[in-house]
Every structure is written in structure tokens, then in C-alpha cells.
Coordinates of C-alpha atoms in Angstrom, one line a residue:
M164 CA -24.2 -33.5 30.5
G165 CA -27.6 -31.8 30.1
E166 CA -29.2 -31.1 26.7
N167 CA -28.6 -27.4 26.9
R168 CA -25.0 -27.9 27.7
R169 CA -24.6 -30.4 24.8
L170 CA -26.3 -28.0 22.4
A171 CA -24.0 -25.2 23.5
A172 CA -21.0 -27.5 22.9
V173 CA -22.2 -28.4 19.4
V174 CA -22.7 -24.7 18.6
A175 CA -19.2 -23.8 20.0
L176 CA -17.6 -26.6 17.9
A177 CA -19.3 -25.4 14.7
Q178 CA -18.4 -21.8 15.4
G179 CA -14.8 -22.7 16.1
M180 CA -14.5 -24.5 12.8
A181 CA -16.3 -21.7 10.9
A182 CA -13.7 -19.2 12.3
A183 CA -10.8 -21.2 11.0
H184 CA -8.8 -19.7 8.1
T185 CA -6.6 -22.8 7.2
P186 CA -7.1 -26.5 7.2
R187 CA -4.8 -26.8 10.2
E188 CA -6.8 -24.3 12.1
S189 CA -10.0 -26.3 11.2
W190 CA -8.5 -29.6 12.3
R191 CA -7.4 -28.1 15.6
A192 CA -10.8 -26.4 16.2
A193 CA -12.5 -29.7 15.5
A194 CA -10.4 -31.7 18.0
L195 CA -10.5 -29.1 20.7
G196 CA -14.2 -28.6 20.4
A197 CA -14.9 -32.3 20.6
C198 CA -12.5 -32.7 23.5
R199 CA -14.3 -30.0 25.5
A200 CA -17.7 -31.2 24.6
L201 CA -17.0 -34.7 25.8
D202 CA -15.0 -33.6 28.9
G203 CA -12.0 -35.3 27.5
S204 CA -8.3 -34.8 28.4
F205 CA -7.0 -35.5 24.8
A206 CA -8.4 -35.6 21.3
A207 CA -7.1 -36.4 17.8
L208 CA -8.4 -36.1 14.3
S209 CA -7.2 -38.6 11.7
V210 CA -7.8 -39.2 8.0
W211 CA -8.2 -42.5 6.3
E212 CA -5.7 -42.7 3.4
R213 CA -7.2 -45.5 1.4
E214 CA -4.5 -45.6 -1.2
R215 CA -1.9 -46.2 1.5
G216 CA -4.1 -48.4 3.8
R217 CA -3.5 -46.3 6.9
L218 CA -4.9 -43.8 9.3
R219 CA -2.8 -40.6 9.4
V220 CA -3.1 -38.3 12.4
L221 CA -3.7 -34.7 11.5
V222 CA -3.7 -33.1 14.9
N223 CA -3.3 -34.0 18.6
V224 CA -4.7 -31.7 21.3
G225 CA -5.0 -31.6 25.1
D226 CA -2.7 -33.6 27.4
R227 CA -0.3 -35.1 24.8
A228 CA 1.9 -38.1 25.8
P229 CA 5.6 -38.1 25.1
G230 CA 6.1 -38.3 21.3
E231 CA 2.6 -37.0 20.4
E232 CA 3.1 -33.8 18.4
E233 CA 0.3 -31.3 17.9
F234 CA 0.7 -31.5 14.1
P235 CA 2.6 -34.7 13.5
E236 CA 4.6 -35.1 10.3
D237 CA 4.1 -38.8 10.0
E238 CA 2.1 -40.4 12.8
T239 CA 0.3 -43.2 11.0
Y240 CA -1.4 -46.5 11.9
P241 CA -2.0 -49.4 9.4
V242 CA -5.7 -49.8 9.0
H243 CA -5.4 -53.6 9.3
Q244 CA -4.6 -53.0 13.0
F245 CA -8.0 -51.3 13.3
P246 CA -10.5 -53.5 11.5
E247 CA -13.4 -51.5 12.7
I248 CA -12.5 -48.7 10.3
T249 CA -13.2 -50.9 7.4
E250 CA -15.1 -54.0 8.5
F251 CA -17.4 -52.4 11.1
L252 CA -18.3 -49.4 9.0
H253 CA -18.9 -51.6 6.0
E254 CA -21.2 -53.9 7.9
R255 CA -23.2 -51.0 9.3
W256 CA -23.8 -49.6 5.9
V257 CA -24.6 -52.9 4.3
A258 CA -27.2 -53.4 7.0
G259 CA -28.7 -50.0 6.1
G260 CA -27.6 -48.2 9.2
E261 CA -25.3 -45.3 9.8
P262 CA -21.9 -45.7 11.4
N263 CA -21.9 -44.5 15.0
A264 CA -19.3 -44.1 17.7
W265 CA -18.1 -46.6 20.2
V266 CA -16.0 -46.8 23.4
E267 CA -12.8 -48.6 24.3
T268 CA -11.5 -48.8 27.8
A269 CA -8.1 -49.6 29.3
E270 CA -9.7 -52.8 30.7
G271 CA -11.0 -54.0 27.3
P272 CA -14.8 -54.0 27.3
T273 CA -16.4 -51.6 24.8
A274 CA -19.7 -49.7 24.4
G275 CA -21.0 -49.7 20.9
R276 CA -19.4 -53.1 20.1
P277 CA -17.5 -52.6 16.9
G278 CA -15.2 -55.3 18.1
Y279 CA -12.5 -55.5 20.7
C280 CA -9.3 -53.6 19.5
H281 CA -6.3 -54.6 21.6
Q282 CA -4.1 -52.1 19.9
R283 CA -6.2 -49.2 21.1
V284 CA -6.4 -50.8 24.6
A285 CA -2.6 -51.1 24.8
A286 CA -2.2 -47.5 23.6
L287 CA -4.6 -46.3 26.4
R288 CA -2.6 -48.1 29.0
R289 CA 0.7 -46.9 27.7
R290 CA -0.4 -43.3 27.6
G291 CA -2.1 -43.2 31.0
R292 CA -5.7 -43.0 29.6
G293 CA -8.6 -44.8 31.0
S294 CA -11.1 -44.8 28.1
C295 CA -11.7 -43.3 24.7
V296 CA -14.6 -42.8 22.3
I297 CA -14.1 -43.2 18.5
A298 CA -16.4 -41.6 16.1
P299 CA -16.2 -42.2 12.3
I300 CA -16.2 -39.0 10.2
V301 CA -18.3 -39.5 7.0
Q302 CA -18.2 -37.4 3.9
H303 CA -20.0 -38.0 0.7
G304 CA -21.3 -41.3 2.0
R305 CA -17.8 -42.7 2.6
A306 CA -15.6 -43.0 5.7
W307 CA -13.2 -40.0 5.7
G308 CA -11.5 -40.6 9.0
E309 CA -12.1 -40.6 12.7
L310 CA -12.5 -38.4 15.7
Y311 CA -10.8 -39.8 18.8
V312 CA -11.4 -38.4 22.4
A313 CA -9.8 -39.9 25.5
R314 CA -10.0 -39.4 29.3
R315 CA -7.1 -39.9 31.7
T316 CA -7.0 -42.8 34.0
G317 CA -9.2 -42.2 37.1
A318 CA -11.7 -40.0 35.2
P319 CA -15.3 -41.4 34.6
V320 CA -15.3 -43.9 31.8
F321 CA -17.1 -43.0 28.6
G322 CA -20.5 -44.6 28.2
R323 CA -23.2 -45.3 25.6
A324 CA -24.6 -41.8 25.9
D325 CA -21.1 -40.3 25.2
A326 CA -20.8 -42.5 22.1
D327 CA -24.1 -41.3 20.8
F328 CA -23.1 -37.7 21.4
A329 CA -19.7 -38.3 19.7
T330 CA -21.6 -39.4 16.6
V331 CA -23.4 -36.0 16.5
L332 CA -20.1 -34.2 17.0
A333 CA -18.5 -36.2 14.2
A334 CA -21.3 -35.1 11.9
V335 CA -20.7 -31.4 12.8
V336 CA -16.9 -31.9 12.2
A337 CA -17.6 -33.5 8.8
A338 CA -19.7 -30.5 7.8
G339 CA -17.0 -28.1 9.0
L340 CA -14.3 -29.9 7.2
A341 CA -16.3 -29.8 3.9
Q342 CA -16.8 -26.1 4.3
T343 CA -13.1 -25.6 5.0
E344 CA -12.2 -27.5 1.8
R345 CA -14.6 -25.4 -0.2
L346 CA -13.1 -22.2 1.2
E347 CA -9.6 -23.4 0.6
E348 CA -10.4 -24.3 -3.0
A349 CA -12.0 -20.9 -3.5
R350 CA -8.9 -19.2 -2.1
R351 CA -6.6 -21.3 -4.3
L352 CA -8.6 -20.3 -7.4
A353 CA -8.6 -16.7 -6.4
F354 CA -4.8 -16.6 -6.3
T355 CA -4.0 -19.1 -9.1
D356 CA -3.6 -18.6 -12.8
A357 CA -5.9 -21.2 -14.4
L358 CA -3.7 -22.0 -17.4
T359 CA -0.3 -22.5 -15.8
G360 CA -1.1 -23.3 -12.2
L361 CA 1.2 -20.5 -11.0
A362 CA 0.2 -17.7 -8.7
N363 CA -1.7 -14.8 -10.4
R364 CA -1.3 -11.1 -10.3
R365 CA -3.5 -10.7 -7.2
A366 CA -1.2 -13.0 -5.3
V367 CA 1.8 -11.0 -6.4
D368 CA 0.2 -7.7 -5.5
M369 CA -0.5 -8.9 -2.0
R370 CA 2.9 -10.6 -1.4
L371 CA 4.8 -7.6 -2.8
E372 CA 3.0 -5.1 -0.7
E373 CA 3.9 -7.2 2.4
A374 CA 7.5 -7.5 1.3
I375 CA 7.9 -3.8 0.8
E376 CA 6.4 -3.1 4.2
R377 CA 9.0 -5.4 5.8
H378 CA 11.7 -3.7 3.7
R379 CA 10.7 -0.3 5.0
A380 CA 10.6 -1.7 8.6
D381 CA 13.9 -3.6 8.7
G382 CA 15.7 -3.2 5.3
S383 CA 15.2 -6.8 4.2
V384 CA 16.0 -7.4 0.5
V385 CA 13.1 -7.5 -2.0
S386 CA 13.8 -8.5 -5.6
L387 CA 11.4 -8.7 -8.5
V388 CA 12.0 -10.3 -11.9
V389 CA 9.6 -9.5 -14.7
C390 CA 9.7 -11.7 -17.8
D391 CA 8.1 -11.1 -21.2
L392 CA 7.8 -14.3 -23.3
N393 CA 9.0 -13.5 -26.8
G394 CA 7.2 -14.8 -29.9
L395 CA 3.9 -15.7 -28.3
K396 CA 1.9 -13.6 -30.9
R397 CA 3.7 -15.3 -33.8
V398 CA 2.9 -18.7 -32.3
N399 CA -0.8 -17.8 -31.8
D400 CA -1.1 -16.4 -35.3
T401 CA 0.7 -19.2 -37.2
L402 CA 0.1 -22.3 -35.1
G403 CA -3.1 -21.4 -33.1
H404 CA -3.9 -20.4 -29.6
A405 CA -3.8 -24.0 -28.3
V406 CA -0.2 -24.2 -29.2
G407 CA 0.4 -20.8 -27.7
D408 CA -1.2 -22.0 -24.5
R409 CA 1.2 -24.9 -24.5
L410 CA 4.1 -22.5 -24.8
L411 CA 2.8 -20.5 -21.8
E412 CA 2.5 -23.7 -19.8
R413 CA 6.0 -24.9 -20.8
F414 CA 7.5 -21.5 -19.9
G415 CA 5.6 -21.5 -16.6
S416 CA 7.2 -24.9 -15.8
V417 CA 10.6 -23.5 -16.6
L418 CA 10.1 -20.4 -14.4
S419 CA 8.8 -22.6 -11.6
L420 CA 11.8 -24.9 -11.8
C421 CA 14.3 -22.0 -11.7
G422 CA 12.3 -20.2 -9.0
A423 CA 12.9 -23.2 -6.8
M424 CA 16.6 -22.1 -6.7
V425 CA 15.5 -19.1 -4.6
P426 CA 14.1 -20.0 -1.1
G427 CA 10.6 -18.8 -0.6
A428 CA 10.2 -17.2 -4.1
L429 CA 6.8 -16.7 -5.6
V430 CA 6.4 -17.5 -9.3
A431 CA 3.5 -16.0 -11.1
R432 CA 1.9 -15.3 -14.4
L433 CA 0.8 -11.7 -14.5
G434 CA -1.4 -12.2 -17.6
G435 CA -0.8 -12.6 -21.4
D436 CA 2.8 -13.3 -22.0
E437 CA 4.1 -11.7 -18.8
F438 CA 5.4 -13.6 -15.8
C439 CA 7.3 -12.7 -12.7
L440 CA 9.4 -14.0 -9.8
L441 CA 9.2 -12.3 -6.4
A442 CA 11.8 -13.0 -3.7
A443 CA 11.8 -11.4 -0.2
G444 CA 14.9 -12.1 1.9
P445 CA 17.4 -13.9 -0.4
P446 CA 20.3 -11.8 -1.7
A447 CA 19.9 -10.3 -5.2
D448 CA 22.8 -12.4 -6.6
K449 CA 20.8 -15.5 -6.0
V450 CA 17.8 -14.1 -7.8
I451 CA 19.9 -12.9 -10.7
K452 CA 21.4 -16.4 -11.1
A453 CA 17.9 -17.9 -11.2
A454 CA 16.9 -15.4 -13.8
E455 CA 19.9 -16.2 -15.9
E456 CA 18.9 -19.8 -15.8
V457 CA 15.4 -18.8 -16.9
C458 CA 16.8 -17.0 -19.9
R459 CA 19.0 -20.0 -20.8
R460 CA 16.2 -22.6 -20.6
A461 CA 13.6 -20.4 -22.3
A462 CA 16.0 -20.0 -25.3
E463 CA 16.0 -23.8 -25.6
L464 CA 12.2 -24.2 -25.8
E465 CA 11.1 -25.6 -29.2
L466 CA 8.4 -22.8 -29.5
G467 CA 8.8 -19.1 -29.0
E468 CA 11.8 -16.9 -29.2
G469 CA 13.2 -16.9 -25.7
V470 CA 12.4 -14.4 -23.0
A471 CA 13.2 -10.8 -22.0
C472 CA 13.9 -10.5 -18.2
G473 CA 14.3 -7.4 -16.1
I474 CA 15.3 -7.3 -12.5
A475 CA 14.9 -4.7 -9.8
S476 CA 16.2 -5.3 -6.3
T477 CA 16.4 -3.1 -3.2
E478 CA 19.9 -4.3 -2.8
H479 CA 21.0 -2.3 -5.9
A480 CA 21.5 1.4 -6.5
I481 CA 17.9 2.2 -7.5
G482 CA 17.2 4.8 -4.8
P483 CA 14.6 4.5 -2.0
V484 CA 11.8 2.0 -2.6
R485 CA 8.8 3.2 -0.6
S486 CA 6.2 1.5 -2.7
A487 CA 5.5 -1.7 -4.6
R488 CA 4.6 0.4 -7.6
R489 CA 8.1 1.7 -7.9
L490 CA 9.8 -1.6 -7.7
F491 CA 7.4 -3.0 -10.3
R492 CA 8.1 0.0 -12.6
L493 CA 11.9 -0.5 -12.2
A494 CA 11.7 -4.3 -13.1
D495 CA 9.3 -3.5 -15.9
A496 CA 11.7 -0.8 -17.3
A497 CA 14.6 -3.3 -17.1
Q498 CA 12.5 -5.9 -19.0
Y499 CA 11.6 -3.3 -21.6
R500 CA 15.3 -2.5 -22.1
A501 CA 16.2 -6.2 -22.3
K502 CA 13.6 -6.7 -25.1
A503 CA 14.8 -3.6 -26.9
L504 CA 18.4 -4.9 -26.8
R505 CA 17.3 -8.5 -27.6
A506 CA 19.4 -9.4 -24.6
D507 CA 19.9 -13.1 -23.8
R508 CA 20.6 -12.3 -20.2
P509 CA 18.6 -10.4 -17.6
V510 CA 18.9 -6.6 -17.4
V511 CA 19.3 -5.4 -13.8
A512 CA 18.1 -2.0 -12.7
G513 CA 20.8 0.1 -11.0
R514 CA 23.7 -1.9 -12.3
E515 CA 25.2 1.1 -14.2
G516 CA 25.3 3.5 -11.2
P517 CA 23.5 6.7 -10.4
D518 CA 22.8 7.5 -14.1
D519 CA 21.5 4.0 -14.9
P520 CA 19.2 4.3 -18.0
V521 CA 16.7 1.8 -16.5
V522 CA 16.2 3.9 -13.4
R523 CA 15.9 7.0 -15.5
L524 CA 13.3 5.3 -17.7
A525 CA 11.3 4.1 -14.7
D526 CA 11.3 7.4 -12.9
E527 CA 10.9 9.7 -15.9
P528 CA 7.7 11.8 -15.2
S529 CA 6.9 12.1 -18.9
R530 CA 7.3 8.4 -19.6
P531 CA 4.4 7.4 -21.8
P532 CA 2.0 4.8 -20.3
D533 CA 2.0 1.3 -21.6
P534 CA -0.8 1.2 -24.3
A535 CA -2.1 -2.2 -23.0
E536 CA -2.2 -1.0 -19.4
R537 CA -1.5 -4.6 -18.4
R538 CA -0.5 -3.7 -14.8
R539 CA -1.9 -1.2 -12.4
F540 CA 1.7 -0.3 -11.4
R541 CA 2.7 1.2 -14.8
G542 CA 2.7 4.9 -15.3
R543 CA 2.2 5.9 -11.7
R544 CA 4.3 8.0 -9.4
P545 CA 5.5 6.5 -6.1

């Protein structure tokens, strides 16, 4: 392969990983890019899980053999079967060098000489491959995993030049993986409440808009539970904000536990003492049951004064729901009524028929806006 072609392959690999939006997409782009760059028929990316003493395969691409899944759930190999992962790399670093790639063939001889590995040779023969090149992936000065590219039997065997080029590709992959991890962490922080670890309002806004779009398209059920944690101000004023934060964390755990009763539910802290649970798809009765459990468990917390819960679901008699704003207003009005009644169970919008007071409160044009303006949905018309 000429220098220009190799440079183009490196650029294509880097661009493919840069365009990835998720870790899985990044892994797949890394393996595919390396496979094409080295004219391979198959490639895999694996991570070294030190605490478990094993290599875990993240992705397989190309001509997969029977049993090789693209994103395997649990394809792992004990590291003691592959001593080069620890011994060879360690020896290279101790000697002051950098780990580079090596070649194994179905016949046994290697290029790069990390040591003959009969497990890899047996795997090559079993899967109809003639040779493979293995390149360590290094991050932060430590072995992170390996890039593995193979060619089918009958194709030209990898040589020393291929191993050297694989070392370059592994460095590009390492940089791409680091970038993906940084972006993933940034995305996580952007949609996560720092105190409780639950989703934040931004995440709820996005998910609810998507759910309402699906509801308008196919009528799928969307249910929203809004919870207001009672007694937080008293706890903050008498016991301090650190104790108040502990109450918020404890309730967040309760809500998360109960939210697990509803498949696919999103549990979030909206801000201050307000939380919510959003479910798209499951029937309203399942959401109501989870909310009842939230109320019961919240009443048993040693701090605070329980919780006021309001529920709005498109499955109930609340009229057309054409916007996320209206569903949020309905759930908010139900929560407001639950707090006013000091109810120990959720208040459900639309449960009392066409003249339901919660629906009237939510849709009343002259309804005064919330003084705190804690959510952008309050006080707006659909």
C-alpha cells in the first residue's frame, strides 16, 4: 500500500470515529476503518478488563464466523491465554520502548515476535483465516485493549510493514476513543441532575416532545407524573441545606426504584423540590400504581413530609393533547390539587369526567402563573 493510500486510510478512520454519536458507533467505525486500511476481511476491537483478568470483545465486523456477533454480549477471553497482552507490553515499556503490533499466521510463525500464541493460531484455523495482525491500544500510558484485523485463508499474509501500519492505526483509534469518552461524559452531564444522578429537565423536555409526536402520529399512551417533595424548606431552614440535599437524594432513589416498575420510564429532577416520571407506551394504570408506591415510600422517609403527586395521561379524559406543554400543565395542576388536599395518594387529571376540576384548572385562561416560574410549560396556552 502506497504512502498516499495509507494516509487516506488514516484520515478516513479518524473521520469515521469523529462522526460517531455513541460508543458503539465509535467502536464499529474503528474496527471497520482499520479493516479497510489493512485490506482485512475481519476486524475486532477488544478492551482489557484488568479487574476481571480478561479481554472483552466490543465489536466484530467484516466476514464474521458462526457465533461471532457484531456487538457480542459476553465474548471474552482470559488474559492468561494471551500473555503478550501483559508480559510483552510490560517488557516493551520497561525497556523504554512503545508497544507495537505483531502478526500471527495459521502456520504459527509471527512477525513482531511477541511470542507464539497457539490459541490465536487455533482460532485462525478454526475460522478460516490465514493471518492476523494485533495492535495494542494505549490510553494514558496504559494498555486499554487491542485492535485485531484478520485476512481469510489464501489472501496475502500480513507482514512487518502491515504490523507497523497497524501500530499507527491503533494510535488513531486510541485518540478517537478518548474523544468519544469525553463527548459521552459531556452529554451525560448535560442531561443529568448533578445532585441526584437522575435525568434533568432538559432530558425530560426532549423525551416528552418526542413522546407527544408519537402520540399524535399513532395514539400511543403518554403519561406524566409530577411530584413535589413536601417539607424541604423546613428541613433546609431547621437542619441545614446539607440535610436537605440528603432528603432530595433519598427521594430521588425512591422515585428511581418505583420508576423501575414502569418499562422504559424516565425519572428526573426538574429542579428544587420538583421531580417527575415520564412513561411513553405503558398503560396509565401501571404508571398510577408506581406513583402510589412513590407516595407510600416517601411518607416513610425519616425526613420531609411525604410528597404530592399529580398524574396526567393521554389515556384519560383530558381532551386532545397536541403539545408537551399541555400535558405538563395538566400533571402540574393535578400535583397542585394533591398538595392543596394534603392527599396521600396521587391525583389523576381527568378521573372525574368532563368537568374534572384539574382539567379546568390547567386549561383556565386566567389561571395565574406560578410565581417561581420553575418550568417553561406553566402559564402557556397549547
